[in-house]
PDB file of C-alpha atoms in Angstrom:
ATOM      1  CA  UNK K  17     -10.788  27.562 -17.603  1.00 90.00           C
ATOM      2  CA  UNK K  18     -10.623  29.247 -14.266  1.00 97.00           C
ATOM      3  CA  UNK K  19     -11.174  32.681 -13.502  1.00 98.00           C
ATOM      4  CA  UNK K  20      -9.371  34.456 -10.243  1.00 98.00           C
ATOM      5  CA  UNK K  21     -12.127  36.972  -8.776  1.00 98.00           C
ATOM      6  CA  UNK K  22     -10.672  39.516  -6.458  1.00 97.00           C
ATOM      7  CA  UNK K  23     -14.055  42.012  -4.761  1.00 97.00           C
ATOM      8  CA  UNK K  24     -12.420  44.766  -2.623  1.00 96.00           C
ATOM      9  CA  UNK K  25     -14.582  47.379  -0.980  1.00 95.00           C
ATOM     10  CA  UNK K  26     -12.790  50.259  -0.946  1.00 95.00           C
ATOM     11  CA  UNK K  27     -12.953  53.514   1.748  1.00 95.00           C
ATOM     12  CA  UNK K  28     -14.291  56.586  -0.397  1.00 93.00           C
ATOM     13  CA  UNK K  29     -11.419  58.230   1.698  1.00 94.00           C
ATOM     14  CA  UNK K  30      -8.523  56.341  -0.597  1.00 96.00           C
ATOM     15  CA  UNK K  31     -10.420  55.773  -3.093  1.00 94.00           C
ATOM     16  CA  UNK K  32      -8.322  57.886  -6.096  1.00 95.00           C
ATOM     17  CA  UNK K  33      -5.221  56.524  -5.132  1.00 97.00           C
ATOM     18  CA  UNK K  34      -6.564  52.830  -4.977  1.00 97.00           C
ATOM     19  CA  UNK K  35      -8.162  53.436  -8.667  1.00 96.00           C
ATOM     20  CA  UNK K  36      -4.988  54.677  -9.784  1.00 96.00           C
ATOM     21  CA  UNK K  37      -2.734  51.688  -7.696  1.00 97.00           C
ATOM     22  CA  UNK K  38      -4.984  49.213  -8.759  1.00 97.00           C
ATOM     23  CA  UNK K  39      -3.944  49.891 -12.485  1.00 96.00           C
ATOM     24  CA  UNK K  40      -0.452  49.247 -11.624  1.00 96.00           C
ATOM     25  CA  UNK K  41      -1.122  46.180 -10.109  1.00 96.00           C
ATOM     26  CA  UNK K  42      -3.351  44.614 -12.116  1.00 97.00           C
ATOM     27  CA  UNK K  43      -0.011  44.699 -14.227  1.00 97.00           C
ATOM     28  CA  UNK K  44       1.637  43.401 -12.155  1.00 96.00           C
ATOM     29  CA  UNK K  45      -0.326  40.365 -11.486  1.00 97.00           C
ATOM     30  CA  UNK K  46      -0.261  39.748 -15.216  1.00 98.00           C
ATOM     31  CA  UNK K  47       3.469  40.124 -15.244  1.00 97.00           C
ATOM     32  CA  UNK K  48       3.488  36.720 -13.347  1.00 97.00           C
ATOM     33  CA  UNK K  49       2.380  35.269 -16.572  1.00 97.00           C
ATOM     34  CA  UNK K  50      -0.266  33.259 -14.918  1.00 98.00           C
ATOM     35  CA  UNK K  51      -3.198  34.514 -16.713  1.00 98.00           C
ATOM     36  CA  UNK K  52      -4.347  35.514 -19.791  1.00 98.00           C
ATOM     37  CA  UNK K  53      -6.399  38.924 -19.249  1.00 97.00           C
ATOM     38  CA  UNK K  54      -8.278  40.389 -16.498  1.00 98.00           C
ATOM     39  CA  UNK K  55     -11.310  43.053 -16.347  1.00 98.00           C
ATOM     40  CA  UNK K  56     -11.376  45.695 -13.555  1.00 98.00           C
ATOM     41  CA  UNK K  57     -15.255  46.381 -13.204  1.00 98.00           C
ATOM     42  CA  UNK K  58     -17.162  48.556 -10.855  1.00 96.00           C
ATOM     43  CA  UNK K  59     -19.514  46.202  -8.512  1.00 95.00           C
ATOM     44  CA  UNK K  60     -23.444  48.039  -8.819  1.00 93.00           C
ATOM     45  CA  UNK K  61     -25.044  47.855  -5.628  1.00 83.00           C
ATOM     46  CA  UNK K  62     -26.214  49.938  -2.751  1.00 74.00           C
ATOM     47  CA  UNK K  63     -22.930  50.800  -0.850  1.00 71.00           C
ATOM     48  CA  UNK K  64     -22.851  51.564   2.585  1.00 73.00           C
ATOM     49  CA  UNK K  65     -22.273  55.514   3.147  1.00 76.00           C
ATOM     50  CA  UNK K  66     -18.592  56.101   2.162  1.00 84.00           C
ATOM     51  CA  UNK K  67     -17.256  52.801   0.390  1.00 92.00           C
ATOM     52  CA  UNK K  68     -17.086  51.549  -3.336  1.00 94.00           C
ATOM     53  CA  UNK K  69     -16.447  47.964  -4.047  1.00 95.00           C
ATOM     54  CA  UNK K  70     -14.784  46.781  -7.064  1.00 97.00           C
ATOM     55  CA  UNK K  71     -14.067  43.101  -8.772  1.00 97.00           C
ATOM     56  CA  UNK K  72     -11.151  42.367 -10.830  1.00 98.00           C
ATOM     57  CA  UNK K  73     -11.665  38.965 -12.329  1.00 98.00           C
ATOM     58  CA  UNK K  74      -8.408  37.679 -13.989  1.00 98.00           C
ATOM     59  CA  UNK K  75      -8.919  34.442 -16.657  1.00 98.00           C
ATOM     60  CA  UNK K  76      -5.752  31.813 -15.342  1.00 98.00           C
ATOM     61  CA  UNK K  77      -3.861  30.129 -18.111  1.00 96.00           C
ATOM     62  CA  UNK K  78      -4.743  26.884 -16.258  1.00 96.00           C
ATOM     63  CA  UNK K  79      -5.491  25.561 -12.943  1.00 96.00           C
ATOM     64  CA  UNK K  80      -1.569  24.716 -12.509  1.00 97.00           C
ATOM     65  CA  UNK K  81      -1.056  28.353 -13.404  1.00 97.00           C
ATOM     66  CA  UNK K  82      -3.371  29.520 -10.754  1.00 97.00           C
ATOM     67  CA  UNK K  83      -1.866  26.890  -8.548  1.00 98.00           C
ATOM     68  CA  UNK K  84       1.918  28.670  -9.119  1.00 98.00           C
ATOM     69  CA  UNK K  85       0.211  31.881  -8.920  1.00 97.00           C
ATOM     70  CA  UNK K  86      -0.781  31.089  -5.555  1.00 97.00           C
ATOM     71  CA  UNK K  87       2.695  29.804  -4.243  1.00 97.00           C
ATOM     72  CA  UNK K  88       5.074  32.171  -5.930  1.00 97.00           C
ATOM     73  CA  UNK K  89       3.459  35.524  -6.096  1.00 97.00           C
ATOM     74  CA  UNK K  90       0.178  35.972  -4.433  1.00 96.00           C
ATOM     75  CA  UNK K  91       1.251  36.738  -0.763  1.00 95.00           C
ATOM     76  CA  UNK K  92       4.137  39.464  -1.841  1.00 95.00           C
ATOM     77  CA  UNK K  93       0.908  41.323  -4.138  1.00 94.00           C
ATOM     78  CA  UNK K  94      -1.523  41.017  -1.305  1.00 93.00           C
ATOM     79  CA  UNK K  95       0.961  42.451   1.098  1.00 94.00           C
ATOM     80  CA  UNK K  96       2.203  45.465  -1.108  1.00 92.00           C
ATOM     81  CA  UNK K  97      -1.995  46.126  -1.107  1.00 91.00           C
ATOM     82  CA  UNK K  98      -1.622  45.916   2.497  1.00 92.00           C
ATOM     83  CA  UNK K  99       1.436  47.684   3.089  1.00 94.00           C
ATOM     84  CA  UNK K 100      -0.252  50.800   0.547  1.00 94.00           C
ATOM     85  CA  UNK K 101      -3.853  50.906   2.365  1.00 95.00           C
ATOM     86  CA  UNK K 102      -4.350  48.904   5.310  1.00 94.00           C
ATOM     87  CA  UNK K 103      -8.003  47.713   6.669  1.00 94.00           C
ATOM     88  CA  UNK K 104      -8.858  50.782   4.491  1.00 96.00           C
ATOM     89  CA  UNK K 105      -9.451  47.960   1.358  1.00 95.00           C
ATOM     90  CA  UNK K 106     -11.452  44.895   1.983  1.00 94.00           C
ATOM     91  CA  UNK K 107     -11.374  42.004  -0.060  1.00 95.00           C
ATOM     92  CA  UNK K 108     -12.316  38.409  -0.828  1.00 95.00           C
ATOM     93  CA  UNK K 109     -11.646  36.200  -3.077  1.00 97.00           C
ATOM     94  CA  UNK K 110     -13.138  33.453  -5.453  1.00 97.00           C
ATOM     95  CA  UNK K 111     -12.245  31.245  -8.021  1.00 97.00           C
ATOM     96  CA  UNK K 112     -15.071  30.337 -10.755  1.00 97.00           C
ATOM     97  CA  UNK K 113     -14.515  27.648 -13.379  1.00 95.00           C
ATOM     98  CA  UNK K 114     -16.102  28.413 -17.182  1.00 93.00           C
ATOM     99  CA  UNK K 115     -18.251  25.879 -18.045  1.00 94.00           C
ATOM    100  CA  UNK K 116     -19.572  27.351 -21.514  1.00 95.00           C
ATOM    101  CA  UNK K 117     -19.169  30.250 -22.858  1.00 91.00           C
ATOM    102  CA  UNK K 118     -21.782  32.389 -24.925  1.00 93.00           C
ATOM    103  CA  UNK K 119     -22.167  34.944 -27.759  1.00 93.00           C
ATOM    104  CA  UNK K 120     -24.588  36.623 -30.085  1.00 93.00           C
ATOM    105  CA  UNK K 121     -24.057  35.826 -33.290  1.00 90.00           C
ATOM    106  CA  UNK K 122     -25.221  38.553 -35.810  1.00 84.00           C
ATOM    107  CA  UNK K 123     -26.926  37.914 -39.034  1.00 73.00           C
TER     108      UNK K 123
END
């Protein structure tokens, strides 16, 4: 299983209308029917004065999925991020296979 991680530090200036946008697009980038899920979370470190970063991590179907992902739809979504914010949104992006997953199991 692959996981699509997408870290964007984000200017405190935009940073309401990137938490609402990023909503939006998150469901948009599901629409593609690549992945499965994905989990918008808040990254917890010391920011620099006036930024928030953020990591959306979105679980691929497969790593053709991810693959198609990639050649059909990623560059129109990264632009429309573009087009909305500019060099106002930073953001990198990784790609982490599951080896195991774990969970507590209650008595």
């Amino acid at each position: 299983m692959i996981i699509y991680n997408v870290t964007s530090n984000i200017d405190a200036s935009i940073h309401d209308q990137w938490r609402d946008w990023i909503k939006e697009h998150i469901a948009h980038v599901l629409e593609t029917g690549h992945f499965t899920e994905a989990k918008l979370t808040k990254v917890l470190v010391e920011e620099q004065e006036g930024s928030v970063t953020y990591s959306v991590q979105y679980r691929a179907k497969s790593r053709l999925a991810l693959d198609k992902y990639y050649k059909n739809d990623a560059d129109k979504l990264r632009q429309q991020a573009f087009l909305a914010f500019g060099d106002k949104v930073l953001s990198f992006r990784t790609e982490l296979e599951v080896i195991n997953e774990y969970t507590v199991k209650h008595n």
